[in-house]
Coordinates of C-alpha atoms in Angstrom, one line a residue:
M1 CA 0.0 0.0 0.0
K2 CA 2.9 2.4 0.8
S3 CA 4.4 1.7 -2.6
I4 CA 1.2 2.7 -4.3
A5 CA 0.9 5.9 -2.2
R6 CA 4.6 6.7 -2.9
W7 CA 3.9 6.2 -6.7
V8 CA 0.9 8.6 -6.6
V9 CA 2.9 11.2 -4.7
S10 CA 5.8 11.0 -7.1
R11 CA 3.3 11.4 -10.1
L12 CA 1.7 14.4 -8.4
R13 CA 5.1 16.0 -7.8
R14 CA 6.2 15.3 -11.4
Y15 CA 3.1 16.8 -13.0
R16 CA 2.1 19.6 -10.6
P17 CA 2.2 23.1 -12.1
D18 CA 5.1 25.1 -10.7
R19 CA 7.6 27.8 -11.7
N20 CA 10.6 25.5 -11.6
P21 CA 13.2 27.0 -14.1
L22 CA 14.6 23.5 -14.8
R23 CA 11.2 22.3 -16.1
R24 CA 11.3 22.2 -19.9
R25 CA 8.4 23.0 -22.2
T26 CA 8.0 19.3 -23.0
D27 CA 7.7 18.6 -19.3
R28 CA 4.8 21.1 -19.1
V29 CA 3.2 19.6 -22.2
E30 CA 3.4 16.1 -20.6
A31 CA 1.8 17.4 -17.4
A32 CA -1.0 18.9 -19.4
L33 CA -1.5 15.7 -21.3
A34 CA -1.6 13.7 -18.0
A35 CA -4.3 16.0 -16.7
A36 CA -6.2 15.6 -19.9
A37 CA -6.0 11.8 -19.7
V38 CA -7.3 11.8 -16.1
A39 CA -10.1 14.3 -17.1
A40 CA -11.1 12.0 -20.0
V41 CA -11.4 9.0 -17.7
L42 CA -13.4 11.0 -15.2
L43 CA -15.7 12.3 -18.0
A44 CA -16.3 8.7 -19.0
V45 CA -18.4 8.2 -15.9
W46 CA -21.4 9.8 -17.6
P47 CA -21.4 7.5 -20.7
A48 CA -20.7 4.5 -18.4
A49 CA -23.7 5.4 -16.2
L50 CA -25.8 5.8 -19.4
A51 CA -24.7 2.4 -20.7
A52 CA -25.5 0.8 -17.4
R53 CA -28.9 2.4 -17.3
T54 CA -29.7 1.3 -20.9
V55 CA -28.7 -2.3 -20.2
Y56 CA -30.6 -2.3 -16.8
D57 CA -33.8 -1.0 -18.5
G58 CA -33.5 -3.6 -21.2
G59 CA -33.0 -6.3 -18.5
L60 CA -36.1 -5.1 -16.6
A61 CA -38.1 -5.3 -19.8
A62 CA -36.8 -8.8 -20.4
E63 CA -37.7 -9.8 -16.8
R64 CA -41.3 -8.8 -17.3
V65 CA -43.8 -11.6 -17.3
G66 CA -47.6 -11.8 -17.8
P67 CA -50.0 -10.9 -20.7
G68 CA -48.1 -9.3 -23.6
A69 CA -44.8 -10.6 -22.3
R70 CA -43.4 -14.1 -21.3
Q71 CA -45.8 -16.5 -19.7
L72 CA -45.3 -19.9 -18.2
V73 CA -47.7 -22.6 -19.7
E74 CA -48.2 -26.3 -19.3
A75 CA -46.9 -28.5 -22.1
T76 CA -47.4 -32.1 -23.0
L77 CA -44.4 -34.0 -24.4
I78 CA -45.4 -36.1 -27.4
Q79 CA -42.0 -37.6 -28.3
E80 CA -38.3 -37.1 -28.1
V81 CA -36.7 -35.8 -31.3
S82 CA -33.5 -37.5 -32.5
V83 CA -30.5 -35.8 -34.2
G84 CA -31.2 -34.9 -37.8
S85 CA -35.0 -34.9 -37.7
A86 CA -37.3 -31.9 -37.4
G87 CA -37.0 -31.0 -41.0
G88 CA -33.3 -31.8 -41.3
R89 CA -32.3 -29.1 -38.9
G90 CA -30.3 -31.4 -36.7
T91 CA -31.8 -30.4 -33.4
L92 CA -30.1 -32.2 -30.5
G93 CA -32.0 -32.7 -27.2
A94 CA -35.4 -31.6 -28.3
S95 CA -38.9 -32.8 -27.9
L96 CA -42.1 -32.6 -29.9
A97 CA -44.5 -30.9 -27.6
R98 CA -48.0 -29.5 -27.4
W99 CA -48.9 -26.5 -25.2
T100 CA -52.0 -24.4 -24.6
L101 CA -51.7 -20.6 -24.6
P102 CA -53.5 -18.6 -21.9
G103 CA -56.1 -17.6 -24.5
G104 CA -57.0 -21.3 -25.1
E105 CA -55.2 -21.7 -28.5
V106 CA -53.3 -25.0 -28.8
R107 CA -49.8 -25.0 -30.4
E108 CA -47.5 -27.9 -31.3
G109 CA -43.8 -27.9 -32.3
V110 CA -40.3 -29.0 -31.6
V111 CA -38.9 -27.4 -28.4
P112 CA -35.3 -27.6 -27.4
A113 CA -34.8 -29.5 -24.1
A114 CA -33.1 -26.5 -22.5
L115 CA -36.4 -24.5 -22.7
L116 CA -38.5 -27.3 -21.0
L117 CA -39.0 -27.4 -17.3
R118 CA -40.0 -31.1 -16.9
N119 CA -42.6 -32.1 -14.4
G120 CA -42.4 -35.8 -15.3
Q121 CA -42.1 -38.1 -18.3
A122 CA -44.8 -36.5 -20.4
N123 CA -45.5 -33.2 -18.6
A124 CA -43.5 -30.0 -18.6
R125 CA -43.8 -26.3 -18.3
L126 CA -42.6 -23.9 -21.0
W127 CA -42.0 -20.2 -21.2
V128 CA -43.7 -18.6 -24.3
D129 CA -43.4 -15.1 -25.6
A130 CA -46.2 -12.7 -26.6
A131 CA -46.6 -14.6 -29.9
G132 CA -47.0 -17.9 -28.1
S133 CA -43.6 -19.3 -29.4
P134 CA -41.2 -21.1 -27.0
A135 CA -38.9 -18.5 -25.3
A136 CA -36.0 -18.5 -22.9
P137 CA -36.9 -18.0 -19.3
P138 CA -36.8 -14.4 -18.1
P139 CA -33.5 -13.3 -16.6
R140 CA -33.2 -12.9 -12.8
R141 CA -32.7 -9.6 -11.2
A142 CA -29.1 -10.5 -10.3
E143 CA -28.3 -11.2 -14.0
T144 CA -29.7 -7.8 -14.9
V145 CA -27.7 -6.0 -12.3
T146 CA -24.5 -7.9 -13.3
R147 CA -24.9 -7.0 -16.9
A148 CA -25.5 -3.4 -16.1
G149 CA -22.4 -3.4 -13.9
L150 CA -20.3 -5.1 -16.7
A151 CA -21.5 -2.5 -19.2
A152 CA -20.4 0.4 -17.0
F153 CA -17.1 -1.3 -16.3
G154 CA -16.6 -1.9 -20.0
V155 CA -17.1 1.7 -20.9
M156 CA -14.8 2.9 -18.1
A157 CA -12.1 0.3 -19.0
A158 CA -12.3 1.3 -22.7
A159 CA -12.0 5.0 -21.8
A160 CA -9.1 4.3 -19.5
A161 CA -7.3 2.2 -22.1
L162 CA -7.8 4.8 -24.8
A163 CA -6.7 7.7 -22.6
G164 CA -3.7 5.6 -21.4
A165 CA -2.7 4.6 -24.9
C166 CA -2.9 8.2 -26.2
F167 CA -0.9 9.5 -23.2
A168 CA 1.7 6.8 -23.7
L169 CA 2.1 7.6 -27.4
A170 CA 2.3 11.3 -26.8
R171 CA 4.9 10.7 -24.0
H172 CA 6.9 8.5 -26.3
R173 CA 7.1 11.3 -28.9
L174 CA 7.9 13.9 -26.2
D175 CA 10.7 11.6 -25.0
R176 CA 12.2 11.3 -28.5
R177 CA 12.1 15.1 -28.8
R178 CA 13.7 15.5 -25.4
Y179 CA 16.5 13.0 -26.4
R180 CA 17.1 15.0 -29.6
E181 CA 17.3 18.3 -27.5
W182 CA 19.6 16.6 -25.0
D183 CA 21.9 15.4 -27.8
A184 CA 22.0 18.9 -29.3
A185 CA 22.7 20.4 -25.9
W186 CA 25.6 18.0 -25.3
A187 CA 27.0 18.6 -28.8
A188 CA 26.9 22.4 -28.1
A189 CA 28.5 22.0 -24.7
D190 CA 31.2 19.8 -26.3
Q191 CA 32.0 22.5 -28.8
R192 CA 32.3 25.1 -26.1
W193 CA 34.4 23.0 -23.9
R194 CA 36.8 22.1 -26.7
R195 CA 37.3 25.7 -27.6
H196 CA 38.2 26.5 -24.0
H197 CA 40.8 23.7 -23.8
I198 CA 42.7 24.6 -27.0

């Protein structure tokens, strides 16, 4: 923990604005770029919150059950469907089933085993969508919250990665410029010192 605090303090000292005459223009530019990178990451909080809210609202809509949304109906299993049947689609682990919609309409079709909640050998329950077709069960609230959190984290991570990459590239270019200036300064000093020794 102390090493992290020491690193933060050293960064703050390095990039703080001051009137140090030894600080070069490139040092001040680097400090401004560091401040811009931090500001960009902090500004990404708003898009992250917006993304989380959008995913959360979509999850709440997907959780909705009842008329006009997903409903759980009783289904009767007619027969197991083998691989390669059901019109040549190659459905593995499916059953031919018959289910009755809340309005009384009877439907029949091939239902993947993953969508069936079996009550026994011939009976099962099945989630259907507003059109009466087999549907995946509604997500749980924990799934919705987790997806919203992951969306926010993804936006923040992308913003931090982009800001960090831009800062690293700019710092690399500033370092190359500093090295050129350093070489030129040493060459000028070498010329001055040689003249004094002759």
